Coordinates of C-alpha atoms in Angstrom, one line a residue:
X7 CA 103.8 115.2 95.4
X8 CA 101.6 118.2 95.9
X9 CA 100.2 118.9 99.2
X10 CA 96.7 119.9 100.4
X11 CA 96.1 121.7 104.0
X12 CA 93.0 123.3 105.6
X13 CA 91.2 124.4 108.5
X14 CA 87.2 124.2 109.2
X15 CA 86.1 126.0 112.4
X16 CA 82.9 125.4 113.9
X17 CA 83.2 127.7 116.9
X18 CA 81.7 130.7 115.3
X19 CA 85.1 131.9 114.4
X20 CA 86.6 132.5 110.7
X21 CA 89.5 130.4 109.4
X22 CA 92.6 132.6 110.0
X23 CA 94.8 133.3 106.6
X24 CA 97.7 133.8 108.8
X25 CA 97.4 130.2 110.0
X26 CA 96.9 128.9 106.3
X27 CA 100.0 130.9 105.4
X28 CA 102.0 129.2 108.1
X29 CA 100.8 125.8 107.1
X30 CA 101.6 126.5 103.5
X31 CA 105.2 127.5 104.6
X32 CA 105.8 124.4 106.5
X33 CA 104.8 122.2 103.2
X34 CA 106.8 124.7 101.1
X35 CA 109.2 121.7 99.8
X36 CA 106.1 120.1 98.1
X37 CA 105.0 123.2 96.3
X38 CA 108.1 124.4 94.2
X39 CA 105.7 125.3 91.4
X40 CA 103.0 127.1 93.3
X41 CA 101.2 127.7 96.5
X42 CA 97.9 129.1 97.4
X43 CA 95.2 129.3 100.0
X44 CA 91.7 130.6 100.3
X45 CA 89.8 131.4 103.2
X46 CA 86.1 132.0 103.3
X47 CA 84.3 132.2 106.5
X48 CA 84.8 129.2 108.7
X49 CA 86.7 127.3 106.1
X50 CA 90.2 127.7 104.7
X51 CA 91.9 125.2 102.1
X52 CA 95.3 125.4 100.7
X53 CA 97.5 123.6 97.9
X54 CA 101.1 123.2 97.2
X55 CA 101.7 122.1 93.5
X56 CA 104.8 120.1 92.3
X57 CA 104.1 119.4 88.7
X58 CA 104.7 115.8 87.8
X59 CA 102.4 114.8 84.9
X60 CA 101.5 116.8 81.7
X61 CA 98.0 117.7 83.1
X62 CA 99.6 119.4 86.2
X63 CA 100.6 122.4 84.0
X64 CA 96.7 123.3 84.2
X65 CA 96.4 123.2 88.0
X66 CA 95.2 126.3 89.8
X67 CA 94.2 125.3 93.3
X68 CA 92.0 125.8 95.4
X69 CA 89.2 125.4 92.8
X70 CA 86.1 127.5 93.5
X71 CA 82.7 126.8 91.8
X72 CA 79.7 128.3 93.3
X73 CA 79.6 127.0 97.0
X74 CA 82.1 124.4 96.4
X75 CA 85.8 124.9 97.3
X76 CA 88.2 122.1 96.4
X77 CA 91.8 120.9 97.0
X78 CA 93.4 117.6 95.8
X79 CA 96.8 115.9 95.7
X80 CA 96.1 113.2 93.2
X81 CA 97.0 111.3 90.0
X82 CA 93.7 110.3 88.3
X83 CA 94.2 107.3 86.2
X84 CA 90.8 106.9 84.7
X85 CA 90.3 110.5 83.5
X86 CA 88.9 109.5 80.0
X87 CA 86.6 107.1 81.6
X88 CA 85.1 109.6 84.1
X89 CA 84.8 112.2 81.4
X90 CA 82.9 110.0 79.1
X91 CA 80.4 109.0 82.1
X92 CA 80.1 112.6 83.1
X93 CA 79.8 114.1 79.7
X94 CA 83.2 116.2 79.4
X95 CA 84.1 116.2 75.6
X96 CA 87.8 115.1 74.7
X97 CA 88.6 118.6 73.5
X98 CA 87.7 119.9 77.2
X99 CA 89.4 117.2 78.8
X100 CA 92.9 118.1 77.3
X101 CA 93.1 121.3 79.0
X102 CA 91.5 119.8 82.4
X103 CA 93.8 119.3 85.5
X104 CA 92.9 116.3 87.5
X105 CA 91.4 118.2 90.1
X106 CA 88.8 119.9 87.6
X107 CA 87.7 116.3 86.8
X108 CA 87.3 115.6 90.5
X109 CA 85.2 118.6 90.7
X110 CA 83.0 117.5 87.9
X111 CA 82.7 113.9 89.6
X112 CA 81.7 115.6 92.8
X113 CA 79.1 117.5 90.9
X114 CA 77.8 114.4 89.4
X115 CA 78.1 111.7 92.3
X116 CA 78.1 113.9 95.4
X117 CA 79.7 112.3 98.5
X118 CA 79.7 109.0 96.7
X119 CA 82.4 110.1 94.2
X120 CA 85.4 108.2 95.6
X121 CA 84.1 104.9 94.5
X122 CA 84.4 106.0 90.9
X123 CA 88.0 107.2 91.0
X124 CA 91.0 105.3 90.3
X125 CA 94.7 106.4 91.1
X126 CA 96.5 107.9 94.0
X127 CA 94.6 110.7 95.9
X128 CA 93.6 112.8 98.8
X129 CA 91.1 115.7 98.6
X130 CA 89.2 118.0 100.7
X131 CA 85.9 119.4 99.4
X132 CA 83.8 122.3 101.2
X133 CA 80.4 122.2 100.1
X134 CA 78.8 125.7 101.3
X135 CA 75.4 124.9 100.4
X136 CA 75.4 121.4 102.4
X137 CA 77.7 123.3 104.9
X138 CA 80.1 120.1 105.2
X139 CA 83.7 119.1 104.6
X140 CA 84.6 115.9 102.8
X141 CA 88.3 114.4 103.2
X142 CA 89.1 111.4 101.2
X143 CA 92.1 109.0 100.7
X144 CA 92.9 106.4 97.9
X145 CA 92.0 102.9 98.1
X146 CA 95.5 101.6 99.1
X147 CA 96.7 104.7 101.1
X148 CA 99.3 105.6 98.6
X149 CA 98.9 109.2 99.7
X150 CA 98.3 110.4 103.2
X151 CA 96.2 112.9 105.0
X152 CA 96.6 113.8 108.7
X153 CA 93.9 115.7 110.9
X154 CA 93.4 116.9 114.5
X155 CA 89.8 117.3 115.6
X156 CA 90.2 119.9 118.4
X157 CA 87.7 122.1 120.5
X158 CA 86.1 124.2 118.2
X159 CA 87.9 123.1 114.9
X160 CA 89.4 120.6 112.5
X161 CA 92.8 121.1 110.9
X162 CA 94.1 118.6 108.2
X163 CA 97.3 118.5 106.1
X164 CA 99.3 116.1 104.0
X165 CA 102.2 116.1 106.7
X166 CA 101.8 116.2 110.5
X167 CA 104.2 119.4 110.7
X168 CA 102.0 121.4 109.1
X169 CA 99.2 120.9 111.6
X170 CA 101.5 122.3 114.4
X171 CA 101.3 125.7 112.6
X172 CA 97.8 126.2 113.8
X173 CA 97.3 127.3 117.5
X174 CA 95.8 124.6 119.5
X175 CA 97.1 121.6 117.9
X176 CA 98.7 119.4 120.8
X177 CA 102.3 118.7 120.3
X178 CA 102.7 115.6 122.3
X179 CA 103.9 111.9 121.7
X180 CA 101.7 109.1 122.2
X181 CA 103.3 106.5 124.8
X182 CA 101.0 103.9 123.7
X183 CA 102.1 104.1 120.0
X184 CA 105.8 104.3 121.1
X185 CA 105.3 101.1 123.0
X186 CA 103.6 99.3 120.3
X187 CA 106.4 100.1 117.9
X188 CA 109.2 99.0 120.1
X189 CA 107.4 95.9 121.0
X190 CA 106.7 95.4 117.3
X191 CA 103.1 94.4 117.6
X192 CA 101.5 92.8 114.7
X193 CA 98.3 94.7 114.9
X194 CA 97.9 98.3 113.4
X195 CA 95.3 100.6 115.0
X196 CA 93.7 102.1 112.1
X197 CA 94.4 106.2 112.3
X198 CA 97.0 105.8 115.0
X199 CA 100.3 108.1 114.7
X200 CA 102.8 108.5 117.3
X201 CA 101.5 111.8 118.1
X202 CA 98.9 112.2 120.6
X203 CA 95.3 113.6 119.0
X204 CA 96.6 113.3 115.6
X205 CA 95.0 110.9 113.2
X206 CA 96.0 109.6 109.7
X207 CA 92.8 109.2 107.4
X208 CA 92.7 105.4 106.9
X209 CA 92.7 104.3 103.3
X210 CA 89.5 103.9 101.2
X211 CA 87.7 106.1 103.6
X212 CA 85.9 109.4 103.2
X213 CA 85.4 111.3 106.2
X214 CA 82.5 113.9 106.5
X215 CA 82.7 116.9 109.1
X216 CA 79.6 118.8 109.2
X217 CA 79.3 122.7 110.3
X218 CA 78.9 121.8 114.0
X219 CA 81.9 119.6 114.1
X220 CA 80.4 116.1 114.1
X221 CA 82.4 113.6 112.1
X222 CA 81.2 110.5 110.2
X223 CA 83.5 108.0 108.3
X224 CA 82.6 105.9 105.4
X225 CA 84.5 103.0 103.9
X226 CA 84.1 103.0 100.1
X227 CA 86.2 99.8 99.3
X228 CA 87.6 96.9 101.0
X229 CA 90.6 94.9 100.4
X230 CA 89.4 91.8 98.6
X231 CA 89.6 89.9 95.5
X232 CA 87.7 91.3 92.4
X233 CA 84.5 89.6 91.5
X234 CA 85.6 89.7 87.7
X235 CA 88.7 87.4 88.5
X236 CA 87.1 84.7 90.4
X237 CA 86.9 81.2 89.1
X238 CA 89.0 81.9 86.2
X239 CA 91.6 79.4 84.2
X240 CA 95.3 79.9 84.0
X241 CA 95.2 81.4 80.5
X242 CA 93.0 84.1 81.9
X243 CA 95.3 84.8 85.0
X244 CA 98.4 85.1 82.7
X245 CA 96.7 87.4 80.5
X246 CA 95.3 89.4 83.5
X247 CA 98.5 89.5 85.2
X248 CA 100.3 90.9 82.2
X249 CA 97.6 93.3 81.1
X250 CA 96.8 94.8 84.9
X251 CA 100.4 95.1 85.9
X252 CA 101.2 97.0 82.5
X253 CA 98.3 99.2 83.1
X254 CA 99.2 100.2 86.7
X255 CA 102.9 100.9 85.6
X256 CA 101.7 102.9 82.3
X257 CA 99.3 105.0 84.4
X258 CA 102.4 106.3 86.5
X259 CA 104.7 107.0 83.9
X260 CA 102.9 107.7 80.6
X261 CA 102.2 111.7 81.1
X262 CA 105.4 112.3 82.9
X263 CA 107.2 115.6 82.2
X264 CA 110.4 114.3 83.4
X265 CA 112.1 110.8 83.6
X266 CA 111.2 108.5 86.5
X267 CA 113.1 107.0 89.1
X268 CA 113.1 103.5 90.4
X269 CA 114.3 102.0 93.6
X270 CA 115.8 99.0 91.9
X271 CA 117.0 95.5 93.2
X272 CA 117.0 93.7 90.0
X273 CA 114.3 91.4 91.2
X274 CA 111.0 90.3 90.0
X275 CA 109.0 93.3 91.1
X276 CA 111.2 96.1 90.6
X277 CA 112.5 94.5 87.5
X278 CA 109.0 94.0 86.1
X279 CA 108.4 97.7 86.8
X280 CA 111.7 98.7 84.9
X281 CA 110.9 96.2 81.9
X282 CA 107.5 97.6 81.5
X283 CA 108.1 101.4 81.9
X284 CA 111.1 101.3 80.0
X285 CA 109.7 101.4 76.6
X286 CA 107.2 104.0 77.4
X287 CA 109.7 106.4 78.9
X288 CA 111.9 105.7 75.8
X289 CA 109.0 107.0 73.5
X290 CA 109.2 110.1 75.4
X291 CA 113.0 110.4 74.7
X292 CA 114.1 109.5 78.1
X293 CA 115.4 106.7 80.4
X294 CA 114.3 105.1 83.6
X295 CA 116.7 106.0 86.4
X296 CA 117.2 102.8 88.2
X297 CA 118.9 103.1 91.4
X298 CA 120.1 100.0 93.4
X299 CA 121.4 99.9 96.9
X300 CA 124.6 97.7 96.9
X301 CA 127.8 97.0 98.7
X302 CA 131.0 98.5 97.4
X303 CA 132.4 96.7 94.4
X304 CA 134.1 93.4 95.4
X305 CA 132.5 93.3 99.0
X306 CA 130.3 90.5 100.3
X307 CA 128.3 89.9 103.5
X308 CA 127.7 86.5 105.3
X309 CA 123.9 86.9 105.0
X310 CA 121.8 88.3 102.5
X311 CA 122.5 88.6 98.6
X312 CA 123.9 91.7 97.3
X313 CA 121.6 93.5 94.5
X314 CA 124.7 94.4 92.3
X315 CA 124.7 91.3 90.0
X316 CA 120.8 91.3 89.6
X317 CA 120.8 95.0 88.7
X318 CA 123.7 94.7 86.2
X319 CA 121.8 92.1 84.2
X320 CA 119.5 95.0 83.3
X321 CA 122.6 97.2 82.1
X322 CA 122.3 96.0 78.4
X323 CA 118.6 97.5 78.2
X324 CA 118.7 100.8 76.3
X325 CA 116.1 102.3 78.4
X326 CA 117.5 101.8 81.6
X327 CA 119.9 104.4 83.3
X328 CA 121.5 102.1 86.0
X329 CA 123.0 103.9 89.0
X330 CA 124.2 102.5 92.4
X331 CA 124.0 103.9 95.9
X332 CA 126.6 102.7 98.6
X333 CA 126.3 103.3 102.1
X334 CA 129.7 105.0 102.6
X335 CA 129.4 107.0 105.9
X336 CA 125.6 107.1 106.0
X337 CA 123.9 105.4 108.9
X338 CA 120.5 105.0 110.8
X339 CA 121.3 107.8 113.3
X340 CA 121.9 110.4 110.6
X341 CA 119.3 113.1 110.8
X342 CA 117.3 110.9 112.9
X343 CA 115.1 113.9 114.0
X344 CA 114.0 114.8 110.5
X345 CA 113.4 111.1 109.7
X346 CA 111.1 110.5 112.5
X347 CA 109.4 113.8 112.3
X348 CA 108.4 113.3 108.8
X349 CA 107.8 109.5 108.7
X350 CA 106.6 109.0 112.2
X351 CA 108.1 105.6 111.9
X352 CA 110.8 103.4 113.9
X353 CA 110.8 100.5 111.4
X354 CA 113.3 100.6 108.6
X355 CA 116.5 102.2 107.4
X356 CA 115.6 105.7 106.0
X357 CA 119.4 106.5 105.3
X358 CA 119.2 104.2 102.3
X359 CA 116.0 105.5 101.0
X360 CA 117.4 109.2 101.6
X361 CA 120.5 108.3 99.3
X362 CA 118.6 106.9 96.7
X363 CA 116.1 109.6 96.6
X364 CA 119.0 112.2 96.6
X365 CA 120.4 110.5 93.6
X366 CA 117.0 110.5 91.9
X367 CA 116.5 114.2 92.4
X368 CA 120.0 115.0 91.3
X369 CA 119.2 112.9 88.1
X370 CA 116.2 115.4 87.5
X371 CA 113.5 112.9 88.4
X372 CA 110.2 114.1 90.0
X373 CA 108.7 110.5 90.3
X374 CA 110.2 107.7 92.1
X375 CA 108.6 104.2 92.3
X376 CA 109.5 100.7 94.0
X377 CA 108.6 97.4 93.6
X378 CA 106.9 96.8 97.4
X379 CA 103.8 95.1 97.6
X380 CA 104.4 92.6 94.8
X381 CA 104.9 89.7 97.7
X382 CA 101.7 90.5 99.1
X383 CA 99.4 91.0 95.9
X384 CA 100.1 89.1 92.8
X385 CA 103.5 87.3 93.9
X386 CA 102.5 85.5 97.0
X387 CA 105.9 84.1 98.8
X388 CA 105.0 82.1 101.9
X389 CA 107.2 79.5 103.6
X390 CA 106.2 75.9 103.1
X391 CA 104.3 75.8 99.8
X392 CA 105.2 72.2 99.3
X393 CA 103.6 71.4 102.7
X394 CA 100.6 73.3 101.6
X395 CA 100.2 71.0 98.5
X396 CA 100.7 68.0 100.9
X397 CA 98.4 69.2 103.3
X398 CA 95.7 69.3 100.6
X399 CA 96.2 65.7 99.5
X400 CA 97.5 66.4 96.2
X401 CA 100.3 63.6 96.5
X402 CA 101.3 63.4 92.6
X403 CA 101.8 67.2 92.5
X404 CA 103.7 67.3 95.7
X405 CA 106.3 64.4 94.4
X406 CA 106.6 66.4 91.1
X407 CA 107.1 69.8 92.6
X408 CA 109.4 68.4 95.3
X409 CA 111.7 67.1 92.4
X410 CA 111.5 70.4 90.6
X411 CA 112.3 72.4 93.9
X412 CA 115.4 70.7 94.0
X413 CA 116.3 71.5 90.8
X414 CA 115.2 75.1 90.8
X415 CA 117.2 75.7 94.0
X416 CA 120.0 73.4 94.0
X417 CA 119.0 72.2 97.4
X418 CA 119.3 68.6 98.8
X419 CA 116.2 66.6 99.7
X420 CA 116.7 67.4 103.6
X421 CA 117.0 71.1 102.9
X422 CA 113.8 71.2 100.7
X423 CA 112.0 69.3 103.5
X424 CA 113.1 71.6 106.1
X425 CA 112.6 74.8 104.0
X426 CA 109.6 74.1 102.0
X427 CA 107.7 71.3 103.3
X428 CA 107.7 71.3 107.2
X429 CA 106.9 74.9 107.7
X430 CA 103.5 74.2 105.7
X431 CA 102.7 71.2 107.9
X432 CA 103.5 72.5 111.4
X433 CA 100.4 74.2 112.7
X434 CA 100.9 77.8 114.1
X435 CA 100.6 76.7 117.7
X436 CA 103.6 74.2 116.8
X437 CA 105.8 76.9 115.1
X438 CA 105.2 79.2 118.3
X439 CA 106.2 76.4 120.8
X440 CA 109.3 75.8 118.8
X441 CA 110.1 79.5 118.9
X442 CA 109.4 79.8 122.5
X443 CA 111.7 76.8 123.4
X444 CA 114.3 78.5 121.5
X445 CA 114.2 81.5 123.6
X446 CA 113.9 79.2 126.9
X447 CA 110.1 80.1 127.1
X448 CA 110.9 84.0 128.1
X449 CA 108.1 85.7 127.0
X450 CA 108.3 87.6 123.7
X451 CA 108.1 91.1 125.3
X452 CA 111.0 90.4 127.5
X453 CA 113.3 90.0 124.6
X454 CA 112.6 93.5 123.2
X455 CA 114.9 96.4 124.4
X456 CA 111.7 97.8 126.0
X457 CA 111.9 98.7 129.6
X458 CA 110.0 96.0 131.7
X459 CA 108.0 98.4 133.5
X460 CA 106.8 100.1 130.6
X461 CA 105.9 97.0 128.8
X462 CA 104.0 95.7 131.7
X463 CA 102.0 98.8 132.0
X464 CA 101.2 98.6 128.2
X465 CA 100.1 94.9 128.6
X466 CA 98.2 95.7 131.8
X467 CA 96.0 98.3 130.0
X468 CA 95.4 96.3 127.0
X469 CA 97.6 98.3 124.6
X470 CA 99.5 95.7 123.4
X471 CA 98.6 91.8 123.2
X472 CA 101.7 89.9 124.3
X473 CA 100.6 86.8 122.3
X474 CA 100.6 89.1 119.1
X475 CA 104.0 90.4 118.8
X476 CA 106.4 89.7 115.7
X477 CA 108.4 86.6 115.4
X478 CA 110.7 85.7 112.6
X479 CA 108.2 83.4 111.2
X480 CA 104.5 84.3 110.9
X481 CA 102.9 82.8 114.2
X482 CA 99.9 85.1 113.9
X483 CA 98.7 84.1 110.4
X484 CA 99.8 82.8 106.9
X485 CA 98.8 82.1 103.5
X486 CA 95.8 84.3 102.3
X487 CA 95.2 85.6 105.7
X488 CA 98.7 86.8 105.8
X489 CA 98.5 88.7 102.6
X490 CA 95.5 90.4 103.7
X491 CA 97.0 91.3 106.9
X492 CA 100.2 92.8 105.2
X493 CA 97.9 94.8 102.8
X494 CA 95.7 96.1 105.4
X495 CA 98.4 97.2 107.8
X496 CA 100.5 98.9 104.8
X497 CA 97.3 100.7 103.5
X498 CA 95.9 102.1 106.6
X499 CA 99.2 103.8 108.1
X500 CA 101.0 106.8 107.3
X501 CA 102.7 106.9 103.6
X502 CA 106.2 106.7 105.0
X503 CA 108.1 106.3 101.9
X504 CA 106.1 108.9 100.0
X505 CA 106.7 111.5 102.9
X506 CA 110.3 110.8 102.7
X507 CA 110.8 111.0 99.2
X508 CA 109.0 114.5 99.3
X509 CA 111.8 115.7 101.4
X510 CA 113.9 115.3 98.2
X511 CA 111.4 117.1 96.0
X512 CA 109.9 113.8 94.7
X513 CA 106.6 112.3 94.1
X514 CA 106.3 108.4 95.0
X515 CA 104.2 105.6 94.1
X516 CA 104.0 101.7 94.3
X517 CA 102.6 100.1 91.2
X518 CA 102.1 96.7 93.0
X519 CA 99.8 98.5 95.4
X520 CA 97.6 99.6 92.7
X521 CA 93.8 98.7 93.6
X522 CA 93.7 96.8 90.4
X523 CA 96.7 94.8 91.0
X524 CA 95.6 94.0 94.5
X525 CA 91.9 92.9 93.5
X526 CA 93.7 90.6 90.8
X527 CA 96.4 89.3 93.1
X528 CA 93.8 88.2 95.9
X529 CA 91.8 86.2 93.2
X530 CA 94.8 84.1 92.1
X531 CA 94.5 80.4 92.9
X532 CA 97.3 79.0 95.2
X533 CA 98.0 76.6 92.4
X534 CA 99.3 79.3 90.1
X535 CA 101.4 81.0 92.9
X536 CA 103.7 78.2 93.1
X537 CA 104.4 75.7 90.3
X538 CA 107.3 74.1 88.6
X539 CA 109.2 74.3 91.7
X540 CA 109.3 78.0 91.6
X541 CA 107.5 80.9 93.2
X542 CA 106.3 83.6 91.1
X543 CA 105.0 81.3 88.4
X544 CA 102.4 83.8 86.7
X545 CA 105.2 86.6 86.8
X546 CA 107.4 84.0 84.9
X547 CA 104.8 83.2 82.3
X548 CA 103.5 86.8 81.6
X549 CA 106.8 88.6 81.4
X550 CA 109.1 85.8 80.4
X551 CA 109.8 87.6 77.4
X552 CA 110.8 90.9 79.0
X553 CA 112.9 89.9 81.9
X554 CA 116.5 88.7 82.0
X555 CA 117.3 85.0 81.8
X556 CA 119.3 85.4 85.2
X557 CA 116.4 86.5 87.1
X558 CA 113.9 83.9 85.4
X559 CA 116.4 81.1 86.5
X560 CA 117.0 82.4 90.1
X561 CA 115.7 80.5 93.1
X562 CA 113.8 82.2 96.1
X563 CA 115.0 85.1 98.1
X564 CA 115.2 88.8 97.8
X565 CA 118.2 91.2 97.8
X566 CA 118.4 93.3 100.9
X567 CA 117.8 96.9 100.5
X568 CA 120.4 97.6 103.1
X569 CA 123.0 95.0 102.4
X570 CA 125.6 96.6 104.9
X571 CA 123.3 97.2 107.8
X572 CA 124.9 94.9 110.2
X573 CA 128.4 96.4 110.0
X574 CA 127.0 100.0 110.0
X575 CA 125.1 99.3 113.0
X576 CA 127.9 97.4 114.8
X577 CA 130.1 100.4 114.3
X578 CA 127.7 103.1 115.1
X579 CA 125.2 101.8 117.7
X580 CA 127.9 101.8 120.5
X581 CA 128.5 105.7 120.3
X582 CA 124.9 106.2 119.7
X583 CA 124.1 104.1 123.0
X584 CA 126.7 106.5 124.9
X585 CA 124.9 109.6 123.5
X586 CA 121.4 108.1 124.6
X587 CA 123.1 107.5 128.3
X588 CA 124.1 111.1 128.5
X589 CA 120.8 112.2 127.3
X590 CA 118.9 110.1 129.8
X591 CA 118.3 112.7 132.4
X592 CA 116.0 111.7 135.4
X593 CA 115.4 108.4 133.4
X594 CA 113.2 110.0 130.8
X595 CA 114.6 107.7 128.1
X596 CA 115.2 104.6 130.0
X597 CA 111.7 104.6 131.3
X598 CA 110.9 103.5 127.4
X599 CA 114.0 101.8 126.4
X600 CA 116.1 99.2 128.6
X601 CA 119.6 100.4 127.8
X602 CA 121.1 97.3 129.2
X603 CA 119.5 95.1 126.8
X604 CA 120.5 97.5 124.0
X605 CA 124.1 97.3 125.3
X606 CA 124.0 93.3 125.2
X607 CA 123.1 93.3 121.7
X608 CA 126.5 95.3 120.8
X609 CA 128.2 91.9 121.2
X610 CA 126.4 90.6 118.0
X611 CA 128.2 88.2 115.9
X612 CA 127.9 88.8 112.1
X613 CA 128.0 84.9 111.6
X614 CA 124.7 84.4 113.6
X615 CA 121.6 85.4 111.7
X616 CA 119.9 85.8 114.8
X617 CA 122.2 88.4 116.1
X618 CA 121.6 90.3 113.1
X619 CA 117.9 90.7 114.0
X620 CA 118.9 91.7 117.6
X621 CA 121.2 94.3 116.5
X622 CA 118.6 95.5 114.1
X623 CA 116.0 96.1 116.8
X624 CA 118.4 97.5 119.2
X625 CA 119.5 100.1 116.7
X626 CA 115.9 101.0 116.2
X627 CA 115.3 101.3 119.8
X628 CA 118.2 103.7 120.1
X629 CA 117.1 105.7 117.3
X630 CA 113.6 105.8 119.1
X631 CA 115.3 107.2 122.1
X632 CA 117.2 109.9 120.1
X633 CA 113.9 111.2 118.5
X634 CA 112.2 111.3 122.0
X635 CA 115.1 113.3 123.4
X636 CA 115.0 115.9 120.6
X637 CA 111.1 116.1 120.4
X638 CA 111.1 116.7 124.5
X639 CA 113.6 119.5 123.9
X640 CA 111.7 121.1 121.1
X641 CA 108.9 121.8 123.4
X642 CA 111.0 123.2 126.3

């Protein structure tokens, strides 16, 4: 959870130490184990240190080596391989931090060093001889780096707030970005944040800034199937699945100085991480702190399973320290200003993660993981897999899988037909037509709680394509294209959960978003994604000896991370709406959000699934107005 920050001036001025000091203070929560900055002529670099892994005890950044000045926020997974290739001895490597290995890699490969790295990282390297600054971000965007390219200078930092410590960095919201989020557009614009003239460096990108301020970006990797995995048989994929996921998890926990925490549902993805990390952590004399978001004991909800029973299946494991987070009085409107300011996101329920991260920090963890990304990498889950088999003309396999699907899920034939066959047979335009008919052919953007005038202006300017707004079903792509889109969007944007975890003093990582796992997952044939009537066929084969029988026998569906969201929103949103009305002086909030539409969503019925979605979207819209009001006041 370390942080980096810096300034490069190309207006003839020197980088100001006082501005570096202000940036460092803004990021102090990321550096409990040290903070230091160096200014040399036009450039200044700084680093905040949180020790997570054993090699972090040797960190002393910024590193200066001749004309090179370097800072990095990283966990380097291929330290040994890099050392062997570069010529670093085992004895020397033992006392080297990851940043020193990075420096050696730069000396060896120059600006092409990122292609040779594995792990989660961001870095900044100033080469005084070449007179340029390199900024880099890891393959899947697990760590983040924001920058502002201004008149005469460039400033960068791990979090946006640190940029505003430098004079001349604008502090304005982007109406285009706010509108895209309110409309829930499926398309992410690489680099866009909700703040004007502040960019997040896209994943797998190295940005070069020369002494004159010219920028040039280079992609060093693309999200695609690994060539080494193509054309392999089932036995290969079972073994590759096991070894690749094991390695991704091990890289995150084998050198820890404290026990790891895990956002835990008891499902396949988080359950696999628990099962694989547990024995490694046990050899360190510790346990994995597995924290599940659940309802109060004995409570149930109309829709969505509760993770309590699935999580309890792991309690007998000697290496699991199972804990529960229950909502209590927490809600989506708690400390909304901080949540938005650090995550710049209006999607999700940050109160749940804040509660989980608080428990993790109190338990002594410095790293927290979750299982997100499994569904879009090695464990593809798409509606209509049986229909997909039928479309490909595999009739005998279809008949067999249909029968096994009924057995695995307990569904009747007509339910399997509706849930697992028809969604795969109906073309996307047909699904879109059905959904349009259900909403009486009202344009999708009109169903969002956004001001009609604001939405029309966005559409007229081409900011949003009204044909590409999120539906309950994937009407923009599916199968392989859907996975690719999910992976691209998640990797290119801000690292929301990492930033939220950092506010509790935690590092954060997602094993299933590891480059190695992604390259394997995209190479797995469809025939191995769904078999014997069940999703996650390879997961069951590869880790059937590690996972609880209850999990292996379960049907489709994920447990909700926020199982009490509906009742929380139903109870808290009316008061929040009234607060918004009171803040709506001169229509500065209602010009973005249609408060009447939001009010209509308050009549949501818990027994209607569609009302859950309406209330969710309305709650996020109100949260957005609360942040806009706070942000505007902060500029007065």
